[in-house]
Coordinates of C-alpha atoms in Angstrom, one line a residue:
M1 CA 71.5 104.7 119.2
E2 CA 72.4 102.2 121.9
K3 CA 74.2 100.1 119.3
D4 CA 76.1 103.1 118.1
N5 CA 77.2 104.0 121.6
R6 CA 78.4 100.5 122.2
Q7 CA 80.5 100.8 119.0
Y8 CA 81.9 104.2 120.3
Q9 CA 82.9 102.7 123.6
K10 CA 84.5 99.7 121.9
M11 CA 86.7 101.9 119.8
T12 CA 87.7 104.3 122.6
E13 CA 87.9 102.1 125.7
T14 CA 88.8 98.5 124.6
P15 CA 92.5 97.6 125.5
I16 CA 94.6 98.4 122.4
P17 CA 96.1 94.9 121.6
K18 CA 92.6 93.3 121.8
L19 CA 90.9 96.1 119.8
I20 CA 93.5 96.2 117.0
T21 CA 93.6 92.5 116.8
S22 CA 89.9 92.1 116.6
L23 CA 89.7 94.7 113.8
A24 CA 92.8 93.6 112.0
V25 CA 92.3 89.9 111.8
P26 CA 89.2 90.2 109.5
T27 CA 91.0 92.9 107.4
M28 CA 94.1 90.7 107.2
L29 CA 92.1 87.7 106.2
T30 CA 90.3 89.8 103.6
M31 CA 93.5 91.0 102.1
L32 CA 95.0 87.6 102.3
V33 CA 92.1 85.9 100.5
T34 CA 92.2 88.7 97.9
S35 CA 96.0 88.3 97.3
V36 CA 95.7 84.5 97.3
Y37 CA 93.1 84.6 94.6
N38 CA 95.5 86.9 92.6
V39 CA 98.3 84.3 93.0
I40 CA 96.0 81.4 92.1
D41 CA 94.7 83.4 89.1
T42 CA 98.3 83.9 88.0
Y43 CA 99.0 80.2 88.6
F44 CA 96.1 79.0 86.4
V45 CA 96.9 81.6 83.6
S46 CA 100.6 80.6 83.7
K47 CA 99.5 77.2 82.5
L48 CA 98.6 78.9 79.2
G49 CA 102.2 79.9 78.6
T50 CA 104.8 82.6 79.4
R51 CA 103.0 85.3 77.2
A52 CA 99.8 84.8 79.1
S53 CA 101.6 85.2 82.4
A54 CA 103.2 88.4 81.1
A55 CA 99.7 89.6 80.0
V56 CA 98.5 89.2 83.6
G57 CA 101.4 91.4 84.8
I58 CA 100.4 94.1 82.2
V59 CA 96.7 94.1 83.2
F60 CA 97.7 94.1 86.9
S61 CA 98.8 97.7 86.3
L62 CA 95.2 98.6 85.1
M63 CA 93.7 96.9 88.2
A64 CA 96.1 98.9 90.4
L65 CA 94.9 102.1 88.7
I66 CA 91.2 101.2 89.3
Q67 CA 92.1 100.4 92.9
A68 CA 93.9 103.7 93.3
L69 CA 90.8 105.6 92.3
G70 CA 88.5 103.4 94.4
F71 CA 90.7 103.8 97.4
T72 CA 90.9 107.5 97.0
A73 CA 87.2 107.8 97.5
G74 CA 86.9 104.8 99.9
M75 CA 89.8 105.4 102.3
G76 CA 89.4 109.1 102.0
A77 CA 85.8 108.9 103.1
G78 CA 86.6 106.2 105.7
S79 CA 89.3 108.3 107.4
V80 CA 86.9 111.3 107.6
I81 CA 84.0 109.1 108.8
S82 CA 86.2 107.5 111.6
R83 CA 86.9 111.0 113.0
L84 CA 83.3 112.1 112.6
L85 CA 82.1 109.0 114.5
G86 CA 84.7 109.7 117.2
K87 CA 83.1 113.2 117.5
K88 CA 79.6 111.6 117.3
D89 CA 78.7 113.7 114.2
E90 CA 76.7 110.9 112.3
T91 CA 74.8 113.3 110.1
K92 CA 77.8 114.5 108.2
A93 CA 79.2 111.0 108.2
Q94 CA 76.1 109.8 106.3
K95 CA 76.5 112.5 103.7
I96 CA 80.2 111.8 103.1
A97 CA 79.4 108.1 102.6
S98 CA 76.7 108.7 100.1
C99 CA 78.7 111.1 98.1
A100 CA 81.7 108.7 98.0
F101 CA 79.4 105.9 96.8
V102 CA 77.9 107.9 93.9
S103 CA 81.1 109.5 92.7
S104 CA 83.0 106.2 92.7
A105 CA 80.3 104.6 90.5
A106 CA 80.3 107.5 88.1
L107 CA 84.0 107.6 87.8
G108 CA 84.1 103.8 87.3
I109 CA 81.7 104.1 84.4
L110 CA 83.8 106.8 82.7
L111 CA 87.0 104.9 83.2
G112 CA 85.6 101.6 81.9
A113 CA 84.1 103.3 78.8
A114 CA 87.3 105.2 78.0
G115 CA 89.5 102.1 78.5
I116 CA 87.4 99.9 76.2
L117 CA 87.3 102.7 73.5
F118 CA 91.1 102.9 73.5
L119 CA 91.9 99.3 74.6
E120 CA 94.9 98.5 72.4
K121 CA 96.5 101.9 73.0
L122 CA 96.0 101.5 76.7
M123 CA 97.6 98.1 76.7
R124 CA 100.7 99.4 74.8
F125 CA 100.9 102.2 77.3
L126 CA 100.9 99.7 80.1
G127 CA 103.9 97.9 78.6
A128 CA 102.4 95.2 76.4
A129 CA 104.7 94.1 73.6
E130 CA 103.1 93.1 70.3
N131 CA 103.3 89.3 71.0
V132 CA 101.7 89.9 74.4
L133 CA 99.1 92.5 73.2
P134 CA 96.3 90.0 72.2
Y135 CA 96.4 88.3 75.6
A136 CA 96.5 91.5 77.5
A137 CA 93.7 93.2 75.5
E138 CA 91.4 90.1 75.9
Y139 CA 92.0 90.0 79.7
A140 CA 91.6 93.8 80.2
R141 CA 88.3 94.1 78.3
Y142 CA 86.3 92.2 81.0
I143 CA 88.2 94.0 83.8
L144 CA 87.1 97.3 82.3
Y145 CA 83.5 96.1 82.1
A146 CA 83.6 95.5 85.9
A147 CA 85.4 98.8 86.7
P148 CA 82.3 100.6 88.1
V149 CA 81.5 97.6 90.4
M150 CA 85.1 97.3 91.5
M151 CA 85.3 100.9 92.5
V152 CA 82.0 100.9 94.4
S153 CA 83.2 97.7 96.1
F154 CA 86.4 99.5 97.3
V155 CA 84.3 102.3 98.8
L156 CA 81.8 100.0 100.6
N157 CA 84.6 97.9 101.9
N158 CA 86.4 101.0 103.4
L159 CA 83.1 102.4 104.9
L160 CA 82.6 99.2 106.8
R161 CA 86.2 99.3 108.1
A162 CA 85.9 103.0 109.1
E163 CA 83.1 102.2 111.6
G164 CA 84.9 99.1 112.8
K165 CA 82.7 96.5 111.1
T166 CA 85.7 94.6 109.6
K167 CA 84.0 91.2 109.9
L168 CA 81.3 92.3 107.5
S169 CA 84.0 93.5 105.1
L170 CA 85.7 90.1 105.3
I171 CA 82.4 88.3 104.4
G172 CA 81.8 90.4 101.3
I173 CA 85.3 90.5 99.9
G174 CA 86.1 86.9 101.0
C175 CA 83.1 85.4 99.3
G176 CA 83.9 87.2 96.1
S177 CA 87.5 86.0 96.2
L178 CA 86.6 82.4 97.0
L179 CA 84.1 82.4 94.1
N180 CA 86.9 83.7 91.8
I181 CA 89.2 80.8 92.9
A182 CA 86.4 78.3 92.1
L183 CA 85.5 79.8 88.7
D184 CA 89.1 80.1 87.4
P185 CA 89.7 76.4 86.5
L186 CA 86.1 76.0 85.4
F187 CA 86.2 79.0 82.9
I188 CA 89.8 78.6 81.8
F189 CA 90.0 74.9 81.3
A190 CA 86.6 73.2 81.5
F191 CA 84.9 75.8 79.3
D192 CA 88.1 76.2 77.3
W193 CA 87.9 80.0 77.4
G194 CA 91.6 80.5 78.1
I195 CA 92.7 83.9 79.4
R196 CA 89.3 85.3 78.7
G197 CA 87.9 82.8 81.2
A198 CA 90.2 84.2 83.9
A199 CA 89.0 87.7 83.2
I200 CA 85.3 86.7 83.3
A201 CA 85.9 84.9 86.5
T202 CA 87.3 88.0 88.1
A203 CA 84.5 90.2 86.8
V204 CA 81.8 87.9 88.0
S205 CA 83.4 87.5 91.5
Q206 CA 83.8 91.3 91.8
C207 CA 80.0 91.7 91.1
A208 CA 79.1 89.1 93.7
G209 CA 81.4 90.6 96.4
C210 CA 80.0 94.1 95.8
A211 CA 76.4 92.8 96.0
I212 CA 77.1 91.2 99.4
L213 CA 78.7 94.3 100.7
F214 CA 75.8 96.5 99.6
L215 CA 73.3 94.1 101.2
F216 CA 74.8 94.9 104.6
F217 CA 74.0 98.6 104.1
L218 CA 70.5 97.8 102.8
R219 CA 69.7 95.6 105.8
K220 CA 71.0 98.3 108.1
N221 CA 73.7 96.3 109.7
T222 CA 75.8 99.4 109.8
I223 CA 75.9 102.8 111.5
I224 CA 76.4 104.4 108.1
R225 CA 73.4 104.7 105.7
I226 CA 73.8 105.2 102.0
S227 CA 70.8 106.9 100.4
I228 CA 69.8 109.5 97.9
K229 CA 68.5 111.8 100.6
N230 CA 72.0 111.9 102.0
F231 CA 73.6 112.6 98.6
S232 CA 74.8 116.2 98.2
L233 CA 76.5 118.4 95.6
D234 CA 78.2 120.4 98.3
F235 CA 81.7 120.9 97.0
S236 CA 83.2 121.1 100.5
L237 CA 82.2 117.5 101.2
Y238 CA 84.0 116.2 98.2
K239 CA 87.0 118.4 98.9
E240 CA 87.2 116.9 102.4
F241 CA 87.1 113.2 101.6
I242 CA 89.0 113.4 98.3
G243 CA 91.7 115.5 100.0
N244 CA 91.9 112.8 102.8
G245 CA 92.0 110.1 100.1
M246 CA 94.9 111.6 98.2
P247 CA 97.5 109.6 100.2
S248 CA 95.8 106.5 99.0
M249 CA 95.8 107.9 95.4
F250 CA 99.5 108.6 95.7
R251 CA 100.2 105.2 97.2
Q252 CA 98.0 103.1 94.8
G253 CA 98.5 105.4 91.8
L254 CA 102.3 105.3 92.1
S255 CA 101.9 101.5 92.6
A256 CA 100.3 101.5 89.1
A257 CA 103.0 103.8 87.7
A258 CA 105.7 101.6 89.2
S259 CA 104.1 98.5 87.7
I260 CA 103.9 100.1 84.3
T261 CA 107.5 101.2 84.5
L262 CA 108.6 97.8 85.7
N263 CA 106.8 96.2 82.8
H264 CA 108.5 98.5 80.2
T265 CA 111.9 98.0 81.8
A266 CA 111.5 94.2 82.2
A267 CA 110.4 94.0 78.5
Y268 CA 113.9 95.0 77.5
Y269 CA 115.1 91.7 78.9
G270 CA 112.3 89.6 77.2
D271 CA 109.0 87.9 78.0
A272 CA 110.7 85.7 80.6
A273 CA 111.7 88.8 82.7
V274 CA 108.2 90.3 82.5
A275 CA 106.7 87.0 83.6
A276 CA 109.2 86.5 86.4
M277 CA 108.7 90.0 87.9
S278 CA 104.9 89.5 87.6
I279 CA 105.0 86.3 89.5
V280 CA 107.3 87.7 92.2
G281 CA 105.0 90.7 92.5
K282 CA 102.0 88.5 93.1
I283 CA 103.9 86.4 95.7
F284 CA 105.2 89.4 97.5
L285 CA 101.8 91.1 97.3
M286 CA 100.3 88.2 99.2
V287 CA 102.4 89.0 102.2
Y288 CA 102.4 92.8 101.8
C289 CA 98.6 92.8 101.6
V290 CA 98.4 91.1 105.0
L291 CA 100.5 93.9 106.4
I292 CA 98.2 96.4 104.8
G293 CA 95.2 94.6 106.3
F294 CA 96.8 94.9 109.7
G295 CA 97.3 98.6 109.0
Q296 CA 93.6 98.9 108.0
G297 CA 92.7 97.5 111.4
Y298 CA 95.0 100.0 113.1
Q299 CA 93.8 103.0 111.1
P300 CA 90.2 103.4 112.4
V301 CA 91.5 103.0 116.0
V302 CA 93.7 106.0 115.4
G303 CA 90.9 108.0 113.7
Y304 CA 88.3 107.3 116.4
N305 CA 90.7 108.2 119.2
Y306 CA 92.1 111.2 117.5
G307 CA 88.5 112.5 117.1
A308 CA 87.8 111.7 120.8
G309 CA 91.1 113.3 122.0
N310 CA 92.6 110.1 123.3
Y311 CA 96.2 110.7 122.2
D312 CA 97.8 108.2 124.6
R313 CA 95.8 105.4 123.0
I314 CA 97.2 106.4 119.6
R315 CA 100.7 106.1 120.9
K316 CA 100.0 102.7 122.4
S317 CA 98.3 101.6 119.1
Y318 CA 101.4 102.6 117.1
R319 CA 103.7 100.8 119.5
F320 CA 101.7 97.6 119.2
F321 CA 101.4 97.9 115.4
M322 CA 105.2 98.3 115.0
I323 CA 106.1 95.3 117.3
A324 CA 103.6 92.9 115.8
G325 CA 104.2 94.1 112.2
T326 CA 108.0 93.8 112.4
V327 CA 107.9 90.4 113.9
G328 CA 105.3 89.2 111.4
M329 CA 107.2 90.5 108.3
T330 CA 110.5 89.1 109.5
L331 CA 109.0 85.6 109.9
A332 CA 107.2 85.9 106.5
G333 CA 110.4 87.1 104.8
A334 CA 112.3 84.1 106.3
A335 CA 109.7 81.6 105.0
L336 CA 109.7 83.0 101.5
F337 CA 113.5 83.1 101.5
F338 CA 113.8 79.3 102.2
F339 CA 111.0 78.3 99.8
S340 CA 111.7 80.8 97.0
D341 CA 112.9 78.3 94.4
D342 CA 109.9 76.0 95.0
L343 CA 107.4 78.8 94.8
I344 CA 108.6 80.2 91.5
R345 CA 108.8 76.8 89.9
Q346 CA 105.1 76.2 90.7
F347 CA 104.2 78.8 88.2
V348 CA 106.5 78.2 85.2
P349 CA 108.3 74.9 85.9
N350 CA 109.8 74.5 82.4
D351 CA 111.2 77.9 81.8
K352 CA 114.7 78.1 83.5
K353 CA 115.1 81.8 82.7
V354 CA 111.9 82.8 84.5
T355 CA 112.9 80.7 87.5
E356 CA 116.4 82.2 87.8
T357 CA 115.2 85.8 87.4
G358 CA 112.2 85.3 89.8
V359 CA 114.1 83.6 92.6
Q360 CA 116.8 86.3 92.7
A361 CA 114.2 89.0 92.8
L362 CA 112.2 87.3 95.5
L363 CA 115.3 86.8 97.7
M364 CA 116.2 90.5 97.5
Q365 CA 112.7 91.4 98.4
C366 CA 112.7 89.1 101.5
A367 CA 115.7 91.0 102.9
A368 CA 113.7 94.2 102.9
M369 CA 110.5 92.9 104.4
P370 CA 111.3 93.8 108.1
L371 CA 111.6 97.4 107.0
L372 CA 108.0 97.6 105.6
P373 CA 105.8 98.2 108.7
I374 CA 107.0 101.7 109.5
G375 CA 105.9 102.9 106.0
I376 CA 102.4 101.5 106.5
A377 CA 102.1 102.9 110.0
C378 CA 103.3 106.3 108.8
N379 CA 100.8 106.5 105.9
M380 CA 97.8 105.1 107.9
T381 CA 98.5 107.3 110.9
F382 CA 98.7 110.6 109.1
Q383 CA 95.7 109.8 106.9
A384 CA 93.7 108.8 109.9
V385 CA 94.3 112.1 111.7
G386 CA 93.6 114.2 108.6
K387 CA 97.2 115.3 107.8
S388 CA 96.7 114.6 104.1
V389 CA 99.6 116.5 102.7
K390 CA 102.2 114.7 104.9
A391 CA 100.5 111.4 104.4
A392 CA 100.5 111.9 100.6
L393 CA 104.2 112.8 100.6
L394 CA 105.1 109.8 102.7
A395 CA 102.9 107.5 100.6
S396 CA 104.8 108.7 97.5
C397 CA 108.2 107.5 98.8
R398 CA 108.0 103.7 98.4
Q399 CA 106.9 103.4 94.7
G400 CA 107.3 107.0 93.6
I401 CA 110.0 109.3 95.0
F402 CA 112.5 106.4 95.4
F403 CA 111.4 103.5 93.2
L404 CA 110.9 105.3 89.9
P405 CA 114.4 106.9 89.8
L406 CA 115.9 103.5 90.9
I407 CA 114.0 101.5 88.3
F408 CA 115.3 103.9 85.6
S409 CA 118.9 103.9 86.9
L410 CA 119.8 100.6 88.5
P411 CA 119.1 98.4 85.4
H412 CA 121.4 100.6 83.3
L413 CA 124.2 100.1 85.9
F414 CA 123.6 96.5 86.9
G415 CA 121.4 94.9 84.2
V416 CA 118.8 92.4 85.4
S417 CA 120.2 92.6 89.0
G418 CA 119.3 96.3 89.0
L419 CA 115.8 95.5 87.9
Q420 CA 115.5 93.0 90.8
A421 CA 117.0 95.3 93.4
A422 CA 115.0 98.5 92.7
Q423 CA 112.1 97.7 95.0
P424 CA 114.1 96.5 98.0
A425 CA 116.3 99.5 97.7
A426 CA 113.3 101.8 97.6
D427 CA 111.9 100.1 100.7
A428 CA 115.2 100.7 102.6
L429 CA 115.2 104.4 101.7
T430 CA 111.5 104.7 102.7
F431 CA 112.3 103.2 106.1
L432 CA 115.1 105.8 106.7
V433 CA 112.6 108.7 106.0
C434 CA 109.7 107.4 108.0
V435 CA 111.5 106.6 111.3
P436 CA 112.3 110.2 112.3
V437 CA 108.9 111.5 111.0
M438 CA 106.9 109.1 113.2
H439 CA 109.2 109.6 116.2
K440 CA 108.5 113.4 116.0
F441 CA 104.8 112.9 115.6
M442 CA 104.4 110.5 118.5
A443 CA 106.5 112.9 120.7
S444 CA 104.0 115.7 119.8
L445 CA 101.1 113.6 120.8
K446 CA 102.8 112.9 124.2
R447 CA 103.2 116.6 124.8
R448 CA 99.6 117.3 123.7
N449 CA 98.3 114.7 126.1
K450 CA 100.2 116.2 129.0
T451 CA 98.9 119.7 128.1
D452 CA 95.3 118.4 128.0
K453 CA 95.7 116.7 131.3
S454 CA 97.2 119.9 132.9
A455 CA 94.3 122.0 131.5
S456 CA 91.7 119.7 132.9
T457 CA 93.3 119.7 136.4
P458 CA 91.6 122.3 138.7

């Protein structure tokens, strides 16, 4: 109880810059290590040829779908648990956590079994052309075997973040990612398993990371306890955390839909275009994931303080996030802009068409990077305070409401340039929507804070 009270005080009283930084640095490192392993995985697979690189881009859509379902349960439960801990309602928090754990494992088993049963049809649906299909199917098979573990891992990771234990999250996910980086060259080249080796390395590392995360709960290093006695079939519990997780479902699910649509559109321009957009996606994701990690450090601060009624701290948190996030993304965009050609050539040095297509796409994305923080802040804030419908709608903007129409229309008007410009254009439109929405919400918190102070004054 004393430990739990110290955690509560930390989340509701620590100065905002220090608190968000302490929570965000581990989550940013977690996301960075994860994205770096994705880039390195793509790098090693690219040495097997352009078709193998294209296959990784195809299977990335499948992984995005698994992540979408895992994040729906994990971030949904996490946002509810943060508010419950802010209200000091630990009993319900334990039930939510146990229900999210069991349901994610069950859903992962169903998804993995269905995917393996219809593997080739699934790969064609995700955008695999006939010459890429054998590579994509071989890679995807092992990802589907690991689907239940991956989904449970997403839930455990977000439960740790929800209570502010981001360092434990870093240890679990970081160890798994580092293991993946070590196993890739061993399995792909030393064992001569090719693209199958990359997939097995990913599956093994996911299992190892999940085991480490689960160990923290077994050793009672956390406020949250996962146990059968806390599991419940009460529909209202599932409705609450799944409803709160829908913004994540929209964000990650539409990311998967966007990736599938991009693969199909790029395939019209050949394997080189698919490979180039896949490589650019992994490079950009490395930076974007760091921003998401920063947002995941910001989110529990908002949830805790909203539950505790500390609205002024939420406004200060938002201001700090926007300043730090905008500066960071501007610097990252500038760095990628100047080294874009060298970065793309590291993957496929002997394919001029891949390099040309990839460099142009990366340059366009760099121009939009300073606009990205407001979208993350918007989504994380409304999800943290339980405004699920608004959060889901805003989460749909970047890769749904704006990106999908643009990826269908711009290539028809501008060819490959339209393909490259679709995502940056969607980012700009999302920025224009989120700015007034967040301004209005922060103004409402300011009024609410003044009302509460007036009511408490004798």
